[in-house]
Coordinates of C-alpha atoms and ligand atoms in Angstrom, one line a residue:
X633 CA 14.4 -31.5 -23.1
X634 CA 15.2 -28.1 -22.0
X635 CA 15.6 -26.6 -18.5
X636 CA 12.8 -25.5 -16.4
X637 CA 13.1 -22.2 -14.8
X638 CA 10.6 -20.6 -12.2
X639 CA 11.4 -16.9 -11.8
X640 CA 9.2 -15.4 -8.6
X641 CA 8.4 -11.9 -9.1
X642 CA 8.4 -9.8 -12.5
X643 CA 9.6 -6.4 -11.1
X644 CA 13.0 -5.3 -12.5
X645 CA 15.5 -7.9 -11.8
X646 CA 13.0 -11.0 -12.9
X647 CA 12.0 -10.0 -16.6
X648 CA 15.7 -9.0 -17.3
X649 CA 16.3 -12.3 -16.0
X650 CA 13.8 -14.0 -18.2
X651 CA 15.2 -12.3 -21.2
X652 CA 18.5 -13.9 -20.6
X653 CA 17.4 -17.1 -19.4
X654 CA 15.4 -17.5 -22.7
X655 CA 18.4 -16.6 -24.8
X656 CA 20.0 -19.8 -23.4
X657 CA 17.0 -21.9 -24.6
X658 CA 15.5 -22.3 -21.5
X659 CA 11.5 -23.1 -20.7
X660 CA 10.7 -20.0 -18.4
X661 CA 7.6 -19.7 -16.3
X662 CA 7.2 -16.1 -14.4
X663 CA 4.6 -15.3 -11.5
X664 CA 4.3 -12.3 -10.7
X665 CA 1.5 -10.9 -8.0
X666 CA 0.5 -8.1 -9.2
X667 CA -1.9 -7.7 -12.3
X668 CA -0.2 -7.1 -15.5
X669 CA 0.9 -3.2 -15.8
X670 CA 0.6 -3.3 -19.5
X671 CA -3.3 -4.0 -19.5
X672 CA -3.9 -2.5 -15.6
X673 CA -3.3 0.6 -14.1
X674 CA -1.3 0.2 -11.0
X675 CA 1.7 1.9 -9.4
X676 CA 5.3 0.3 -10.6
X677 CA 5.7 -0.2 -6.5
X678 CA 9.4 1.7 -4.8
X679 CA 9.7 4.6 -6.8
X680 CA 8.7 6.1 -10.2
X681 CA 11.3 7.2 -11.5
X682 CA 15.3 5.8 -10.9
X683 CA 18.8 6.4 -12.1
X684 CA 20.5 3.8 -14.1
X685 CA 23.6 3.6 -14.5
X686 CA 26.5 2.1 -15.8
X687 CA 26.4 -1.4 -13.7
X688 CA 22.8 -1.8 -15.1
X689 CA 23.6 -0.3 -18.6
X690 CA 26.2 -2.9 -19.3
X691 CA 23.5 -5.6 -18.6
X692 CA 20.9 -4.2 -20.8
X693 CA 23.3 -3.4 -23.3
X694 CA 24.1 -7.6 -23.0
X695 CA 20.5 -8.0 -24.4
X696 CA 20.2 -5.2 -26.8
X697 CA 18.3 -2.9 -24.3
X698 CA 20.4 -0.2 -23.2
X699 CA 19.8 2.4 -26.5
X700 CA 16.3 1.5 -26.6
X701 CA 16.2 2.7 -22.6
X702 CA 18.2 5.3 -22.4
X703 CA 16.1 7.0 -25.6
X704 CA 13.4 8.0 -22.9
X705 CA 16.1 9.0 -20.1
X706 CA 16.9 12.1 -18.6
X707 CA 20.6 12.2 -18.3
X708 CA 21.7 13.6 -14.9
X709 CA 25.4 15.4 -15.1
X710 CA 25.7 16.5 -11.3
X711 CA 24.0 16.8 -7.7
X712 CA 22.3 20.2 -8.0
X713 CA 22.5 21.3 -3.8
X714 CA 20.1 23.7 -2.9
X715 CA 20.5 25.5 0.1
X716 CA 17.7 26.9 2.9
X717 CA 18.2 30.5 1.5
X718 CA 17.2 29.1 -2.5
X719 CA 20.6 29.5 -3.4
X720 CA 22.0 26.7 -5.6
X721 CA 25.6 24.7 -6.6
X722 CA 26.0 21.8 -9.0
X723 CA 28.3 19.7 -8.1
X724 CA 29.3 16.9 -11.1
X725 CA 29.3 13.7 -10.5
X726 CA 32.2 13.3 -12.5
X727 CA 35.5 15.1 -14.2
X728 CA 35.3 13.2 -17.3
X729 CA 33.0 13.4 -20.3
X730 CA 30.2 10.7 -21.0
X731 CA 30.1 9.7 -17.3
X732 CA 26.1 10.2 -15.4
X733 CA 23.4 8.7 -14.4
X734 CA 20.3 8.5 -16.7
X735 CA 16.7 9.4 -14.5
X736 CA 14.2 6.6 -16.2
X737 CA 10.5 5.5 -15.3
X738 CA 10.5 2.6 -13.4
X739 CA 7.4 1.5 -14.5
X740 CA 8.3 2.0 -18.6
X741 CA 11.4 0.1 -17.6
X742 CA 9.4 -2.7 -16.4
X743 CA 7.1 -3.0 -19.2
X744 CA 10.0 -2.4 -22.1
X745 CA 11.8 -5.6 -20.3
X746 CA 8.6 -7.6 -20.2
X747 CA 7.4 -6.6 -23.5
X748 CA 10.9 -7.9 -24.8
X749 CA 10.9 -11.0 -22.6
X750 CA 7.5 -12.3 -24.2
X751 CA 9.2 -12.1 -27.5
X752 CA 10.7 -15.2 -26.7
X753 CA 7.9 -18.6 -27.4
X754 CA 9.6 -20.1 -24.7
X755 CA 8.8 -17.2 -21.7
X756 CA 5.7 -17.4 -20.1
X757 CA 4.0 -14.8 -17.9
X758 CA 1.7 -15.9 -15.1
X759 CA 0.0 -12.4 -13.1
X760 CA -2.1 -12.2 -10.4
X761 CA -0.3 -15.4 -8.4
X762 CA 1.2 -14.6 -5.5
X763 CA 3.8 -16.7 -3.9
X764 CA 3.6 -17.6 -0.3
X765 CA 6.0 -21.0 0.3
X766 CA 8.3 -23.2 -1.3
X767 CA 9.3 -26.1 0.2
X768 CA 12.5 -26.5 1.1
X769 CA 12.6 -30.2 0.3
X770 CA 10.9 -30.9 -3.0
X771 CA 11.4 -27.0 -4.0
X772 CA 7.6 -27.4 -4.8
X773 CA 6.1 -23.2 -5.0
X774 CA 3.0 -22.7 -3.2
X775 CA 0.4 -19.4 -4.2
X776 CA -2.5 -17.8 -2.7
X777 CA -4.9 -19.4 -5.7
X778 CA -4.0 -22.5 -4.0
X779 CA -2.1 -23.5 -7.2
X780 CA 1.6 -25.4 -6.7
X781 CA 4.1 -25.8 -9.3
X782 CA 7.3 -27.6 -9.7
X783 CA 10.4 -26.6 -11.7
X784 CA 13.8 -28.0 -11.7
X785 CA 14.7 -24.9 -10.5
X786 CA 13.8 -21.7 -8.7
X787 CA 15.1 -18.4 -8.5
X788 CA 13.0 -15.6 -6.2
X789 CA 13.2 -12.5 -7.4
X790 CA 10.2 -11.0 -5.4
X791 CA 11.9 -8.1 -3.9
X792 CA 12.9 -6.7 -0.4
X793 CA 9.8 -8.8 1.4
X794 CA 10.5 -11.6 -0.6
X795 CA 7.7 -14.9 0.3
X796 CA 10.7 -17.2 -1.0
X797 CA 12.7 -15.8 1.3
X798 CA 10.7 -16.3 4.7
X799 CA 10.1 -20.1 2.9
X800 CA 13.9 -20.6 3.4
X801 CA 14.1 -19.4 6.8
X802 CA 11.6 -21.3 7.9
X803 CA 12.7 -24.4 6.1
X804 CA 16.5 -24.6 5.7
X805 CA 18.7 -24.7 9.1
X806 CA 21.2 -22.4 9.3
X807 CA 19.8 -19.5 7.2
X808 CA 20.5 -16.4 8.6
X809 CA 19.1 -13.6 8.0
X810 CA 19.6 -9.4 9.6
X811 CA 17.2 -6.1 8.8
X812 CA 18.2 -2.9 9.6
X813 CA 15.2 -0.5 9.1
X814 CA 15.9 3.2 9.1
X815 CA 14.4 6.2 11.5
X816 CA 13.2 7.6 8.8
X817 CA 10.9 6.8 5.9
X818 CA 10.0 8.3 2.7
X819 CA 7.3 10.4 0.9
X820 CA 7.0 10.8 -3.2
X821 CA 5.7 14.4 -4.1
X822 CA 5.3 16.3 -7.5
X823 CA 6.8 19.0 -9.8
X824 CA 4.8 19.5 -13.0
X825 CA 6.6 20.1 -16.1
X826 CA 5.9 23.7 -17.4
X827 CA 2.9 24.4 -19.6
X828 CA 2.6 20.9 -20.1
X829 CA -0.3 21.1 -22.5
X830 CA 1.4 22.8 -25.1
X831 CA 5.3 22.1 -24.9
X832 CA 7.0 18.7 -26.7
X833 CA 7.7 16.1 -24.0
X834 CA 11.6 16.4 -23.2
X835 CA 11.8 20.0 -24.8
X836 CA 14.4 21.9 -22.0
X837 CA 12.0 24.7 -21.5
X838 CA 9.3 22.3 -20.0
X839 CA 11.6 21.6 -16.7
X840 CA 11.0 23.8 -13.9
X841 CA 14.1 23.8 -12.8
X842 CA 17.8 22.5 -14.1
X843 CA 17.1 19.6 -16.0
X844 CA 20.1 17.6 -16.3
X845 CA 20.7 17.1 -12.3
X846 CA 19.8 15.0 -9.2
X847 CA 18.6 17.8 -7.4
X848 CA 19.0 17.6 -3.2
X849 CA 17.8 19.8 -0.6
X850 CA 20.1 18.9 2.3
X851 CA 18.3 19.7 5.9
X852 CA 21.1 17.4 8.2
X853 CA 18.1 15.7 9.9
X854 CA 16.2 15.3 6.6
X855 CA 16.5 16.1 2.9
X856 CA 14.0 16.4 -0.2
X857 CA 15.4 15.5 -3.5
X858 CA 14.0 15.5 -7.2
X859 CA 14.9 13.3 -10.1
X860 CA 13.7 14.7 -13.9
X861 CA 11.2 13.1 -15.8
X862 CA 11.0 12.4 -19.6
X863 CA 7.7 14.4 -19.6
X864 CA 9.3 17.4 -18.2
X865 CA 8.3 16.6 -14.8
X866 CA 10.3 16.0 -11.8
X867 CA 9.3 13.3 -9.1
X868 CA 10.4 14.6 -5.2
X869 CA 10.9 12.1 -3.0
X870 CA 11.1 13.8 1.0
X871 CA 13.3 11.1 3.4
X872 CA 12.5 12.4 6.9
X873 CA 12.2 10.8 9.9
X874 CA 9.0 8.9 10.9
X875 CA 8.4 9.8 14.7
X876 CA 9.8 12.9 16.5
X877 CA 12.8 12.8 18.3
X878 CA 12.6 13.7 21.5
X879 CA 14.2 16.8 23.0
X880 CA 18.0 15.8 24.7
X881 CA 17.8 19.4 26.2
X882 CA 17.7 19.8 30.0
X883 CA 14.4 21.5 31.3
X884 CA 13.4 24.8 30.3
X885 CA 15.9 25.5 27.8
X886 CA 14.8 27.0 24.7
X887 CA 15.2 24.1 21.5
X888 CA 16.5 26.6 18.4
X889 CA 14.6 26.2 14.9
X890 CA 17.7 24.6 14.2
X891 CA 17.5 21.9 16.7
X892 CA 13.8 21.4 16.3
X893 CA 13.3 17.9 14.8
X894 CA 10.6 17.4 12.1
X895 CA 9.3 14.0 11.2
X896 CA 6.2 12.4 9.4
X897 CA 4.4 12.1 12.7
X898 CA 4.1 15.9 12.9
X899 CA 3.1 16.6 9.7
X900 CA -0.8 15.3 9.7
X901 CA -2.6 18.8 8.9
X902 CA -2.4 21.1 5.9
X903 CA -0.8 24.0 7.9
X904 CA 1.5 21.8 9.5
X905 CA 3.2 20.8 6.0
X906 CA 2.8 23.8 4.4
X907 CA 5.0 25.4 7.3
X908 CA 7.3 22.5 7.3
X909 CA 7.8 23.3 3.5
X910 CA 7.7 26.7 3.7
X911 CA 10.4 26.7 6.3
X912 CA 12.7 24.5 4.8
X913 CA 11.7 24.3 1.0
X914 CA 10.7 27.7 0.1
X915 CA 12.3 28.1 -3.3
X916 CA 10.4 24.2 -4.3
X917 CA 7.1 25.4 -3.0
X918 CA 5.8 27.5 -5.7
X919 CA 6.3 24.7 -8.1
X920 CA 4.4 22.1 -6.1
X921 CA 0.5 23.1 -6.3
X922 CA -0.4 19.9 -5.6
X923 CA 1.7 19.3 -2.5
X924 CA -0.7 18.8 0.0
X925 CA -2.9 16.6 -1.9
X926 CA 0.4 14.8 -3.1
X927 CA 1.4 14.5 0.8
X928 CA -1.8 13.2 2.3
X929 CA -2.6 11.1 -0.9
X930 CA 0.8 9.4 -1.6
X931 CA 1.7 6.5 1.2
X932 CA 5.1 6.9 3.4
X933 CA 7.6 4.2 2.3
X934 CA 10.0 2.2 4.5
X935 CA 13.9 2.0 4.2
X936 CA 15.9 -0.9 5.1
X937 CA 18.9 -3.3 4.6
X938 CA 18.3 -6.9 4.4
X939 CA 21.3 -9.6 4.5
X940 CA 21.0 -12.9 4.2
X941 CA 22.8 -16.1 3.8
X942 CA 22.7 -18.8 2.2
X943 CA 21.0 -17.4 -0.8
X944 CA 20.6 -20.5 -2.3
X945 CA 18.6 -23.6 -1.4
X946 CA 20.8 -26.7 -2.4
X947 CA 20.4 -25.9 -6.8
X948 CA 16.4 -26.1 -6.1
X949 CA 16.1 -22.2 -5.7
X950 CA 18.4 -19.1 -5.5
X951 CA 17.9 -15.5 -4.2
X952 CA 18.6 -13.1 -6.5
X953 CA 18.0 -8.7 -6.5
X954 CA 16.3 -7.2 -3.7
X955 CA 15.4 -10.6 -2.0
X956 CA 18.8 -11.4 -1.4
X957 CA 19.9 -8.0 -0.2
X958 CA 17.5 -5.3 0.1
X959 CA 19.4 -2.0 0.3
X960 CA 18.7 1.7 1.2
X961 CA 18.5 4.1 -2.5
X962 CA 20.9 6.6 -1.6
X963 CA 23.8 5.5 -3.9
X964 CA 21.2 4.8 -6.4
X965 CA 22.4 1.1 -7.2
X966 CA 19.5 -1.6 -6.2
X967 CA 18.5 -2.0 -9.1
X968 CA 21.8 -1.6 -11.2
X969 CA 23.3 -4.1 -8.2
X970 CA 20.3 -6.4 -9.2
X971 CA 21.1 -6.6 -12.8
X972 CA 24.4 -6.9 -12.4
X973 CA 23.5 -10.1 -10.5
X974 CA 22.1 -11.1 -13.5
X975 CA 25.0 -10.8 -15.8
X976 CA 26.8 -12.5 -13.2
X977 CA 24.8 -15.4 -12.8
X978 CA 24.3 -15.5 -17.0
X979 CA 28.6 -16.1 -17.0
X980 CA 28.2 -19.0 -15.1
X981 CA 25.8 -20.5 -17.0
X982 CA 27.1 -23.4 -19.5
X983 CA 27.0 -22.7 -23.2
X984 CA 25.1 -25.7 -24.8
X985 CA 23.4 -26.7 -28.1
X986 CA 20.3 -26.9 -28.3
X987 CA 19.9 -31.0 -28.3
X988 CA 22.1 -30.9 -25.4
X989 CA 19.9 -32.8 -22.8
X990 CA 22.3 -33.4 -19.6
X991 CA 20.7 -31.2 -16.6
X992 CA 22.5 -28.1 -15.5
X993 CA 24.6 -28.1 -12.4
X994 CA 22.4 -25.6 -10.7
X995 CA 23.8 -26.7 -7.2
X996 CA 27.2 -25.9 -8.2
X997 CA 26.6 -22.6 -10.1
X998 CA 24.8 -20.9 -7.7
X999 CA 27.6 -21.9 -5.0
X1000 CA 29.8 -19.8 -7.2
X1001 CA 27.5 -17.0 -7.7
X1002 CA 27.4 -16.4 -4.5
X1003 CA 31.1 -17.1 -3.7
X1004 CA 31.4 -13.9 -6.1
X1005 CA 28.5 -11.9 -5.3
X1006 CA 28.1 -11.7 -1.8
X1007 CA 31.3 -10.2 -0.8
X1008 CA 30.5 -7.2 -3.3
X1009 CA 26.6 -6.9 -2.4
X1010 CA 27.4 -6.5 1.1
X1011 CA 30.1 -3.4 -0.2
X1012 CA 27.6 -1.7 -1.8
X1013 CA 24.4 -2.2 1.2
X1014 CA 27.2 -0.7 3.7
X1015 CA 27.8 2.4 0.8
X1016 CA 24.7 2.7 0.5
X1017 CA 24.0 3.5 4.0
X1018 CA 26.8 5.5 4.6
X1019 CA 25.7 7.8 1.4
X1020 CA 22.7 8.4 3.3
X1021 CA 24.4 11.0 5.5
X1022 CA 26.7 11.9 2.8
X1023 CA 24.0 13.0 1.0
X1024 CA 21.4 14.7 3.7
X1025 CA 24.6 16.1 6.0
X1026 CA 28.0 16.3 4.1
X1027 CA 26.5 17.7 0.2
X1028 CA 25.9 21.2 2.5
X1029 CA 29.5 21.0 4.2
X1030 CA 31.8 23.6 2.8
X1031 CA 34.9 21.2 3.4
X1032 CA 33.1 18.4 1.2
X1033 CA 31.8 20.6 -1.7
X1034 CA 35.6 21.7 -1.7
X1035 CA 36.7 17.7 -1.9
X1036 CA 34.0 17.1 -4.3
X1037 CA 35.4 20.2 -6.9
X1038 CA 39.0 18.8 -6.0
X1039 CA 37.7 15.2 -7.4
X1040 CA 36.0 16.4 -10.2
X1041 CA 39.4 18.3 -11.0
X1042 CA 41.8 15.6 -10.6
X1043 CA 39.6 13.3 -12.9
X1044 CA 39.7 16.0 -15.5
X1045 CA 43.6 16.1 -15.2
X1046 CA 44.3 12.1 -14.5
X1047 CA 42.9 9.6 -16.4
X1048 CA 43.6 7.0 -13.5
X1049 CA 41.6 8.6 -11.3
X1050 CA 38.4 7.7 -9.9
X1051 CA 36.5 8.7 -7.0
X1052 CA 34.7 6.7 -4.9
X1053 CA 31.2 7.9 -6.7
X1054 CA 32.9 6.9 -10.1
X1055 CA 34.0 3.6 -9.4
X1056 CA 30.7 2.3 -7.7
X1057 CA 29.0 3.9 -10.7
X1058 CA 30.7 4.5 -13.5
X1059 CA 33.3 1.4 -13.5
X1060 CA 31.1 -1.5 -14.2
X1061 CA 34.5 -3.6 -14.6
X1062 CA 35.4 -2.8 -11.2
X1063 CA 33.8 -5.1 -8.2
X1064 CA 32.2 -3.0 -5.6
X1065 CA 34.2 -4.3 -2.6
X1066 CA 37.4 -2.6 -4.5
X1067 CA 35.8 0.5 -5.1
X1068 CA 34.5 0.6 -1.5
X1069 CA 38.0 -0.3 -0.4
X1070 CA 40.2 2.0 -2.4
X1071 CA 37.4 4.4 -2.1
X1072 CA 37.3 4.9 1.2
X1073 CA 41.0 5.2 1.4
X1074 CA 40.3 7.8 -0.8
X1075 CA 38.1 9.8 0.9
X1076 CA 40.2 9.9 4.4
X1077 CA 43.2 11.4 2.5
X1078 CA 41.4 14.1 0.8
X1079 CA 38.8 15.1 3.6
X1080 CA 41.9 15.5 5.9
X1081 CA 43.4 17.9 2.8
X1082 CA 40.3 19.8 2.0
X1083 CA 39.9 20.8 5.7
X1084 CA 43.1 21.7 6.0
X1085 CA 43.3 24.0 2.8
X1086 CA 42.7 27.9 3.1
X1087 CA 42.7 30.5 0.0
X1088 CA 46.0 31.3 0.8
X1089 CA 47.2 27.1 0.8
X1090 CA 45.0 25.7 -1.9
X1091 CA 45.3 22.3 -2.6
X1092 CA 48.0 21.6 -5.6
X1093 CA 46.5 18.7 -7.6
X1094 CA 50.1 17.7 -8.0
X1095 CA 50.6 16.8 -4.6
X1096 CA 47.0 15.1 -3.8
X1097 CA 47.3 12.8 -6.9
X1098 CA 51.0 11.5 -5.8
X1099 CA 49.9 10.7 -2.4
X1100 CA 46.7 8.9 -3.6
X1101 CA 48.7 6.8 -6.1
X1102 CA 51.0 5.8 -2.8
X1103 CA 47.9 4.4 -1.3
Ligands
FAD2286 C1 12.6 5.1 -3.1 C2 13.5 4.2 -3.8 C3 14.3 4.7 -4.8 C4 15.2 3.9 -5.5 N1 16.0 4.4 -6.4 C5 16.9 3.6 -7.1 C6 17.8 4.2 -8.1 O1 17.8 5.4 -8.3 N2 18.6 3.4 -8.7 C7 18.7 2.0 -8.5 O2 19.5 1.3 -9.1 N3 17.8 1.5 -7.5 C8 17.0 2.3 -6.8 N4 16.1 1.7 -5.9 C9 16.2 0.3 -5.6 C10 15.4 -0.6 -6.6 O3 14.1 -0.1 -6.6 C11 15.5 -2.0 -6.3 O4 16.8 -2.4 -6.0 C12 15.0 -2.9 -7.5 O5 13.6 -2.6 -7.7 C13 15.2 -4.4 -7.2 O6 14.6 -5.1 -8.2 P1 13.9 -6.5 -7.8 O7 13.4 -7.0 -9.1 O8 14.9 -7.4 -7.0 O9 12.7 -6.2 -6.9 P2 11.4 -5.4 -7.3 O10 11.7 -4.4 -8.3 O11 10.8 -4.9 -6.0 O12 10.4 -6.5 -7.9 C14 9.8 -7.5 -7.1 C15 8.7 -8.0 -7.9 O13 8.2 -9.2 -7.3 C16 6.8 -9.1 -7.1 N5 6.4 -9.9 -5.9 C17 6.6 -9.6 -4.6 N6 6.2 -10.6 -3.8 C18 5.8 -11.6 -4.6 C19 5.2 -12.9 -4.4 N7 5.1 -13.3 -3.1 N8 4.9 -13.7 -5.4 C20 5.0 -13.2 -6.7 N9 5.5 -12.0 -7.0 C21 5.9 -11.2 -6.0 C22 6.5 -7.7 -7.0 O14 5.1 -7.4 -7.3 C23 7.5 -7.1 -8.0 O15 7.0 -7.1 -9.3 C24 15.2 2.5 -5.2 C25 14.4 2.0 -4.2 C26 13.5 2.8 -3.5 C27 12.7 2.3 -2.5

């Protein structure tokens, strides 16, 4: 008889999951809470558009995916900084050729893997049932419709505010669990692709503006970017604050327009964003005419971090993707993370014939999943965060664009180097507490060069590349 899996929540992580459980013979059921995307129009939930990258590739690739997906991606070579007067740098994300991330529709994502999932007889897809318990003892799911299902096992991949999640809190001693929400929050906005009636989707000449980059407008306090779309279109996503800060100034001193802090809270008229963006924006503006409709229509997200431990419920359930450990977007790995915890947990999986009937050690697996797992999803959460001010502070320091063009050129000159960027993204054989590690170690020693360096004491490659290696 074969295995019976439960997989809670069809978003990215769950139907790659399915595919791979399915490969290995296994009866799979999915519930999933939202109607079915491919028959209803609804929003893919997050984001719409992400970057994948190498981590997530390899998984895909695993099940035949990755060329089919990366057809319809935009490939993103560099971080395209724009500054407050319009001026603009690219800074690549890497020396070497063939290495950067790939913008792709979360939602066509979604489908292609669910499309390919119900290829298999033995994957079934249940929509519309939401999960709200399991219980911890009998690992019995329960779900809004008042239906309850049994499966030998579990596994809960129903995102950051997973159900299955609370269910183990509640029910299994011990569990611990920490979420760190950040000040600020996030707003998805629009830039149409050029003449979009006439031009061929993809064609250069329907993006607005440089194509092949992860464009950022760093403000210190807040910071807009844009990630290209297939269609020619670009999707802006604004990360600001969500309530005013208030003034530290003493009484009666002026605040500069430097020092004036802008968040959500302010912005609730159509003058008030349209000066924010003015201000701060002004060479995006002209190519958003629907931004205030997009503003007031489009909901303002929430960031956090979520840990947890243990992830797994004695072999009768298993957290797995954002359930497990929710993490702020600005290294642009949840997702790859998530489907790397599905290769992970595919390798540990026993190979057997089909007539083999002896029941899978689930227990014991998923103790070693997260034996290796956890140690490197907690790396890349902390990254994560800490990329957050890289990104919205440091991309618009002169001494870290210098460090960044000192990288780029010591990967173009040494094949064993990596910076810290390229090993958590580009170096899916590398586990992402050693690239946080090495990285790190990295970064002191050339920061502390770079602001040291002057036009007439450049930096000599030579000498930065022997004292990494002595690291
Ligand atoms: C703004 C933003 C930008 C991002 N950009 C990137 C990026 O560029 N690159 C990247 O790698 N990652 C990115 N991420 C992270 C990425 O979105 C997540 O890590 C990824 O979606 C996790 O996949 P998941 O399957 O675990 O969860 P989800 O994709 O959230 O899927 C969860 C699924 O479970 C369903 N569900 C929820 N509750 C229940 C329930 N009770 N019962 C049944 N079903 C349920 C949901 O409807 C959904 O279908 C971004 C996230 C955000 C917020």
């Amino acid at each position: 008889m074969s295995e019976k899996v439960v997989i809670v929540g069809a978003g990215l992580a769950g139907s790659l999951l399915a595919i791979y459980l399915a490969r290995r013979g296994m009866a799979v059921t999915v519930f999933e809470a939202r109607p079915d995307m491919r028959r209803e129009k609804i929003s893919a939930g997050r984001s719409i558009n992400l970057a994948l990258s190498d981590r997530g590739i390899t998984a895909l690739r695993e099940v035949g995916m990755d060329a089919y997906m990366l057809a319809e991606a935009v490939p993103m070579h560099g971080r395209m900084i724009h500054s407050e007067t319009g001026g603009t740098k690219m800074l690549p994300y890497s020396g070497r050729k063939g290495e950067y991330i790939n913008s792709v529709s979360r939602a066509g994502l979604n489908v292609a893997l669910i499309n390919e999932a119900e290829k298999y007889s033995n994957v079934q897809f249940i929509f519309n049932e939401r999960c709200t318990d399991l219980d911890a003892a009998s690992g019995e799911l329960s779900f809004e419709s008042g239906r309850t299902y049994r499966a030998d096992t579990v596994i809960a991949t129903d995102g950051a505010g997973s159900a299955v999640r609370d269910a183990m809190e509640r029910g299994l001693p011990g569990f611990q669990i920490s979420q760190a929400f950040l000040d600020h929050g996030y707003k998805e906005l629009h830039i149409p692709a050029r003449n979009a009636d006439t031009l061929v989707r993809s064609e250069q000449s329907a993006f607005a503006i440089e194509p092949n980059a992860l464009h950022i407008w760093p403000r210190h306090k807040f910071m807009m970017i844009a990630l290209p779309n297939f269609d020619g279109s670009f999707t802006c996503t604004l990360f600001l604050a969500h309530k005013t800060e208030q003034p530290s100034h003493s009484d009666g001193e002026a605040i500069s327009a430097s020092d004036a802090s802008y968040a959500f809270d302010q912005l609730t008229s159509e003058a008030a964003v349209l000066e924010f963006f003015n201000r701060e924006f002004p060479d995006a503006v002209p190519l958003m005419p629907t931004l205030v409709e997009d503003f007031f229509n489009n909901p303002t997200g929430h960031l956090g971090t979520i840990k947890c431990w243990p992830w797994d419920l004695e072999g009768r359930a298993l957290l797995l993707g954002d359930s497990a450990h929710a993490m702020v977007p600005f290294y642009g790995q949840g997702m790859n993370c998530a489907f790397e915890d599905v290769r992970v947990l595919d390798s540990l999986l026993p190979e057997r014939s089909a007539q083999d009937g002896s029941p899978i050690d689930w227990r014991a697996i998923f103790e070693k999943y997260g034996e290796l797992r956890k140690v490197n999803t907690d790396a890349i959460q902390d990254m994560a965060e800490e990329n957050f001010f890289e990104m919205r502070d440091s991309t618009a320091d002169p001494v870290f664009q210098r460090k960044r063009e000192l990288e780029t050129l010591l990967e173009q000159t040494f094949p064993d180097y990596f910076s810290k960027y390229s090993m958590v993204t580009f170096r899916e054989d590398l586990p992402y507490a050693e690239a946080k590690e090495r990285g790190n170690k990295q970064d002191r020693l050339l920061m502390a060069l770079c602001s040291e360096a002057t036009e007439d004491r450049p930096i000599d490659a030579g000498v930065a590349i022997w004292l990494i290696r002595g690291i």
